[in-house]
PDB file of C-alpha atoms in Angstrom:
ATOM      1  CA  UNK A  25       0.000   0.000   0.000  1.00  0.00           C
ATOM      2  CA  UNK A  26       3.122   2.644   0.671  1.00  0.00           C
ATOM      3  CA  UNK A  27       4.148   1.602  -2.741  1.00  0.00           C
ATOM      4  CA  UNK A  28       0.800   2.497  -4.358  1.00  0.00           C
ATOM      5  CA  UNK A  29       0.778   5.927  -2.317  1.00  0.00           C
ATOM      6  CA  UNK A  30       4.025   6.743  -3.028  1.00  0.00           C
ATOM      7  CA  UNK A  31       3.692   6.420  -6.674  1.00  0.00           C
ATOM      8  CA  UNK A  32       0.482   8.598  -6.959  1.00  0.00           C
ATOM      9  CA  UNK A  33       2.353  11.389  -4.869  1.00  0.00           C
ATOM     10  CA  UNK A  34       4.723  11.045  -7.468  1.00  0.00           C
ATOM     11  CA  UNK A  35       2.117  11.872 -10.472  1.00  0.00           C
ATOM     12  CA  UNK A  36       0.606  14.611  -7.932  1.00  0.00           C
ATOM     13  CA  UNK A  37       4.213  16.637  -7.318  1.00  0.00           C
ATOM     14  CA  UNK A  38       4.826  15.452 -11.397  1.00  0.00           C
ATOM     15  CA  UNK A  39       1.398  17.509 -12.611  1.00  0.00           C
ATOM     16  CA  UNK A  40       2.184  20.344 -10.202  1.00  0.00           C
ATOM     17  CA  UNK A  41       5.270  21.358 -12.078  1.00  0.00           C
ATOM     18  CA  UNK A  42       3.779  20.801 -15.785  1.00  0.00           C
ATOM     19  CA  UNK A  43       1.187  23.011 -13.979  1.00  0.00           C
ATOM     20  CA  UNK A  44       3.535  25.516 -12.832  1.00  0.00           C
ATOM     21  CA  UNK A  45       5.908  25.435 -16.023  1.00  0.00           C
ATOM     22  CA  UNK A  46       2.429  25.819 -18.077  1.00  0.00           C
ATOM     23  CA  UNK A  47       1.553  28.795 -15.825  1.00  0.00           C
ATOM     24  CA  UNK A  48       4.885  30.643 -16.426  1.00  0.00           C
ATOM     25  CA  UNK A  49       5.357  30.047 -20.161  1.00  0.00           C
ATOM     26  CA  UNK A  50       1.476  31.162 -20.288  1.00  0.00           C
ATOM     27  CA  UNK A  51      -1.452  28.599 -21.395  1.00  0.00           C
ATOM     28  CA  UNK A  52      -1.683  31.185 -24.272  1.00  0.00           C
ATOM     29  CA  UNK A  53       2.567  30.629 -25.764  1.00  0.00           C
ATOM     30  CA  UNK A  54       1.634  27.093 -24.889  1.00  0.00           C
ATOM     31  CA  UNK A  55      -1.052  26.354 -27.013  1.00  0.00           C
ATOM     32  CA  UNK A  56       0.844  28.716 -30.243  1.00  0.00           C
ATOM     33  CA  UNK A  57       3.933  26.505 -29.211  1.00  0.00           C
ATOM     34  CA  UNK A  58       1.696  23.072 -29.896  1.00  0.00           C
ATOM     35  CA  UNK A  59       0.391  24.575 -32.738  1.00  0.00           C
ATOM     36  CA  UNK A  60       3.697  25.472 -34.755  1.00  0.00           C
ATOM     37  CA  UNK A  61       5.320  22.034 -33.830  1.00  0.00           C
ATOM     38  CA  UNK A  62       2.493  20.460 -35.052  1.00  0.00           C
ATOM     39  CA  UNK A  63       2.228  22.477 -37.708  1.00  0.00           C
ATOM     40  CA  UNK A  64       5.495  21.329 -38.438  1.00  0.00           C
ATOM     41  CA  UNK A  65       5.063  17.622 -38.519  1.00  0.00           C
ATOM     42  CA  UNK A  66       2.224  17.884 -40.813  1.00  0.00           C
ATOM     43  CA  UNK A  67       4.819  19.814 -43.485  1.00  0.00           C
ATOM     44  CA  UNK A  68       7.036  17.142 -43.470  1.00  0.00           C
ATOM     45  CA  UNK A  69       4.255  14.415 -43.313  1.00  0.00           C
ATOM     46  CA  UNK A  70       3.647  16.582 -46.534  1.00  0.00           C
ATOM     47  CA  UNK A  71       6.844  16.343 -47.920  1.00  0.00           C
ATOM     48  CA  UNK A  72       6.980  12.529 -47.488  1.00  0.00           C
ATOM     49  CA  UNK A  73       3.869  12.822 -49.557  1.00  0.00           C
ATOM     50  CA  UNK A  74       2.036  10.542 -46.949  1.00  0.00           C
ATOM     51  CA  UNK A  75      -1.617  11.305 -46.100  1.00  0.00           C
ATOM     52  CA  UNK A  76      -2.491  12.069 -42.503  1.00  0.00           C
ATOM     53  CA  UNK A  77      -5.493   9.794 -40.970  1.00  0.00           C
ATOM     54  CA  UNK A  78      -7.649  12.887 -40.880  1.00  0.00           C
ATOM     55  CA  UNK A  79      -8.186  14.161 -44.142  1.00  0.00           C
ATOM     56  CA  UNK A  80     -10.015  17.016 -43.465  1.00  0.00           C
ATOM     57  CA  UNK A  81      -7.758  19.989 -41.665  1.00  0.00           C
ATOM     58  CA  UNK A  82     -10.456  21.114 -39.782  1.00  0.00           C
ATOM     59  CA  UNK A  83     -10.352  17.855 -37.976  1.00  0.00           C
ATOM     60  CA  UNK A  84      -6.211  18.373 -37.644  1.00  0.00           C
ATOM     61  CA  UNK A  85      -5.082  18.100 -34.295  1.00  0.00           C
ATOM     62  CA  UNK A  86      -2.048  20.028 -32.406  1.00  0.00           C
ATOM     63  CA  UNK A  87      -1.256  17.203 -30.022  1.00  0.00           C
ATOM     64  CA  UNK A  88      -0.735  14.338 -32.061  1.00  0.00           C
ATOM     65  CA  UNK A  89      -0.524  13.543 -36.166  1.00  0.00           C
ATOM     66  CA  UNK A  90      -1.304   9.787 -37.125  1.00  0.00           C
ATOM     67  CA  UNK A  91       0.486   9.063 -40.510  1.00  0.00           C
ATOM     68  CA  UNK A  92      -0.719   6.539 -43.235  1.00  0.00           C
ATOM     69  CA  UNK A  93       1.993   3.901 -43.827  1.00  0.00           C
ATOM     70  CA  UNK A  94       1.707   2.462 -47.611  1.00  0.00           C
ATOM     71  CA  UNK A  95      -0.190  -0.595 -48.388  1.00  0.00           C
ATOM     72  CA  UNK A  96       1.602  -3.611 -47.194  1.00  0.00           C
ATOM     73  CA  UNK A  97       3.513  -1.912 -44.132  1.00  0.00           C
ATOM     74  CA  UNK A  98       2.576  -2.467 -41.020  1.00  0.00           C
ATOM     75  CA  UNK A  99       2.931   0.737 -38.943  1.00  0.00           C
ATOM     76  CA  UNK A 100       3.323  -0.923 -35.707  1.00  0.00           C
ATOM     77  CA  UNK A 101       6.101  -2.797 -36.794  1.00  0.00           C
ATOM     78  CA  UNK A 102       7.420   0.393 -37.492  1.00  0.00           C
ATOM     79  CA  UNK A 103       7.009   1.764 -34.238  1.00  0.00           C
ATOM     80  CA  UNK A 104       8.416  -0.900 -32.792  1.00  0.00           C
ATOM     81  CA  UNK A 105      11.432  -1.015 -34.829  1.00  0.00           C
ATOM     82  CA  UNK A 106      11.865   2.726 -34.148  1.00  0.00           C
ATOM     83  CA  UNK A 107      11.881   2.101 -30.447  1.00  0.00           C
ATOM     84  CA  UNK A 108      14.386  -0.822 -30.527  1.00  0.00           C
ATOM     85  CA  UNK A 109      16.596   0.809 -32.926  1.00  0.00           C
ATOM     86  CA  UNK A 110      16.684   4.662 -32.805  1.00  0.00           C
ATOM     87  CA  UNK A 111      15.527   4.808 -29.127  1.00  0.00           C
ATOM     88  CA  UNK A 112      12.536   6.716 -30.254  1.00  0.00           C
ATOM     89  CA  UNK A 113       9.070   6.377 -28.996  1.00  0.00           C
ATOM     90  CA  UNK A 114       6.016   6.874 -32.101  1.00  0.00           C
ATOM     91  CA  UNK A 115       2.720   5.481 -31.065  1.00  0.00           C
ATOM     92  CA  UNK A 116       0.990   2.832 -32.765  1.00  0.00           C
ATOM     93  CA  UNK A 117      -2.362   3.408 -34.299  1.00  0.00           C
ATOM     94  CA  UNK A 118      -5.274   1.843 -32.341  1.00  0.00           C
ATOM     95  CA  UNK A 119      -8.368  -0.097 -32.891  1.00  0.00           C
ATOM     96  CA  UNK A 120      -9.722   0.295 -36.526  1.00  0.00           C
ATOM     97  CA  UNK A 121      -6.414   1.856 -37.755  1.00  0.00           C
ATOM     98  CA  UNK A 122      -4.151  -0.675 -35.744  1.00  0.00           C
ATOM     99  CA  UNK A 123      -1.115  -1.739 -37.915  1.00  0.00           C
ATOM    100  CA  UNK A 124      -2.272   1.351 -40.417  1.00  0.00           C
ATOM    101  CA  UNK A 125      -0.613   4.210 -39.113  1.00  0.00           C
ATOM    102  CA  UNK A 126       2.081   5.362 -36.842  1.00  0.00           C
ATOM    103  CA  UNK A 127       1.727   8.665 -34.495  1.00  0.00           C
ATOM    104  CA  UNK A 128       3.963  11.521 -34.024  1.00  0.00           C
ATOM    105  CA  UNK A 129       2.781  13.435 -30.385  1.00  0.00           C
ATOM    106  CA  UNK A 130       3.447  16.936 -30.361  1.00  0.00           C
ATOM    107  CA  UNK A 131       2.611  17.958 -26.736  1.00  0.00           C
ATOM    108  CA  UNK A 132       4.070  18.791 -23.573  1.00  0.00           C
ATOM    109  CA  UNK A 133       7.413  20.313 -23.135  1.00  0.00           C
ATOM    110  CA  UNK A 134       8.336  19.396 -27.034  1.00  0.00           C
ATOM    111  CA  UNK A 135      10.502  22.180 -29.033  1.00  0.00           C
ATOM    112  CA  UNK A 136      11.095  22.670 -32.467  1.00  0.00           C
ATOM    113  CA  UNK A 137      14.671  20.998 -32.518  1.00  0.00           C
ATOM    114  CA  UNK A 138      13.016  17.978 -30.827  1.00  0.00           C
ATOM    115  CA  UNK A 139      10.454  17.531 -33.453  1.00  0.00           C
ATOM    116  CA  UNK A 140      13.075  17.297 -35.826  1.00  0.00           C
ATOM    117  CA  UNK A 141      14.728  14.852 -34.201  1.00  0.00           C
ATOM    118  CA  UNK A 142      11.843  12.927 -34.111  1.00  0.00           C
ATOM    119  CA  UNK A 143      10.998  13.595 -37.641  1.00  0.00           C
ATOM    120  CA  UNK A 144      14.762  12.185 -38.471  1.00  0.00           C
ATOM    121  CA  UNK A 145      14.129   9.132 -36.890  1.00  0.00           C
ATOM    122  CA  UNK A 146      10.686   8.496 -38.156  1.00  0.00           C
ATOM    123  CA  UNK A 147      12.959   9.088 -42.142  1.00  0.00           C
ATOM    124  CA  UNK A 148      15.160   6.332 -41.018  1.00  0.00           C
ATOM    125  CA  UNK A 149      12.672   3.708 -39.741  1.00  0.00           C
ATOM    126  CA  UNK A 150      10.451   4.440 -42.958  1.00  0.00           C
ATOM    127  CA  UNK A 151      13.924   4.185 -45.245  1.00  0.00           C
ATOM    128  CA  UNK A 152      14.548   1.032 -43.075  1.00  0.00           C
ATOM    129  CA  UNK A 153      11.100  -0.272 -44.001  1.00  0.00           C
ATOM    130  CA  UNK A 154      11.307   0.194 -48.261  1.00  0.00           C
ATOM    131  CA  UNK A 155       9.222   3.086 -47.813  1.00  0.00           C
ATOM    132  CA  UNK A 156      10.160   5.535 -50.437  1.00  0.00           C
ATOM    133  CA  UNK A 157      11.106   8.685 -48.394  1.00  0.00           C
ATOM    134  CA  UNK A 158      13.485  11.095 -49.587  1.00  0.00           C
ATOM    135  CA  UNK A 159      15.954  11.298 -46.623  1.00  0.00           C
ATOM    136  CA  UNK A 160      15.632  14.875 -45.129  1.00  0.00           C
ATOM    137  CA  UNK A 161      13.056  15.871 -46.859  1.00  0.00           C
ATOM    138  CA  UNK A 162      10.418  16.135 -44.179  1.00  0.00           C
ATOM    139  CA  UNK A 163      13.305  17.567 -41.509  1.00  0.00           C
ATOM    140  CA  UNK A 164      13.883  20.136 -44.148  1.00  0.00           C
ATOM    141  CA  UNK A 165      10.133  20.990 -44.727  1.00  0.00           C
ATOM    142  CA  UNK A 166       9.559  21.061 -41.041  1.00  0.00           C
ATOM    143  CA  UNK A 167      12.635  23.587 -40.680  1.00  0.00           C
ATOM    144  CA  UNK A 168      11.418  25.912 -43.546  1.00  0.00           C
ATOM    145  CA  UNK A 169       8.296  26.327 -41.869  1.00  0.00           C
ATOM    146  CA  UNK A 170       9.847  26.911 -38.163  1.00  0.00           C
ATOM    147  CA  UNK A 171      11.962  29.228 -39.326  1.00  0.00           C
ATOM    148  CA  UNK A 172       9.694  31.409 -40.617  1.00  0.00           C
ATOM    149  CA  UNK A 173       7.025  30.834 -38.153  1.00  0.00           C
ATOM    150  CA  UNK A 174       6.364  33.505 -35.412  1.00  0.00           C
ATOM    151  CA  UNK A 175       7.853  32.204 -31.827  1.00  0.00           C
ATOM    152  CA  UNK A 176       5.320  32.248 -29.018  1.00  0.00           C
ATOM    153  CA  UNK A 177       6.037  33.923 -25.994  1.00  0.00           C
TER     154      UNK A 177
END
């Protein structure tokens, strides 16, 4: 039972400074900051001329982008192999689009230079799968667009 307890304190101290680092960037920098780096990803997901799972961009989302794989690849293999090889942690797609899709998160404390490390790795896995990706190609369309993009804060 001390275990258990001391575990949820944990979370509780854990969420108190994402509160407090939230509260001092300002929820308002926050949510532009989620925004641009998701903006981001879906410029490269672009450039790897891949189609996001939502295909309309109202329905976009700034928190995570779920990318199509090709017919025949299995995107949670492709998480997986990320993980084990890079060291980089995609998320698989669930239920109906299980083994369809991979997912890039774009939350939390996440800057621009760590989306495109993220975006690197997800080039390698997909070169290490046959998937025809131009290596770079995303990083660079993802840089383009942070570069010119306004910086919150």
């Amino acid at each position: 039972m001390i275990a258990v307890a001391w575990v949820g304190f944990q979370l509780l101290v854990g969420l108190g400074v994402d509160v407090s680092d939230a509260v001092e960037e300002g929820l308002d920098a926050v949510f532009a900051r989620h925004r641009r780096t998701a903006e981001g990803v879906r410029r490269a997901v672009a450039a790897w001329e891949l189609p996001l799972c939502a295909e309309d961009p109202e329905q976009y989302s700034d928190t995570v982008s779920a990318i199509v794989v090709p017919e025949g690849c299995d995107g949670s293999a492709l998480v997986d192999h990320a993980a084990a090889r890079y060291g980089v942690a995609f998320g698989a797609g669930l239920g109906d689009v299980a083994g369809r899709i991979f997912r890039i998160g774009h939350l939390g404390s996440l800057t621009e230079v760590m989306v495109l490390a993220g975006l690197g790795c997800a080039e390698m896995a997909m070169a290490d799968f046959g998937i025809p990706v131009e290596p770079g190609s995303g990083v660079a369309a993802a840089q383009v667009y942070y570069r010119a993009a306004e910086p919150a804060g």
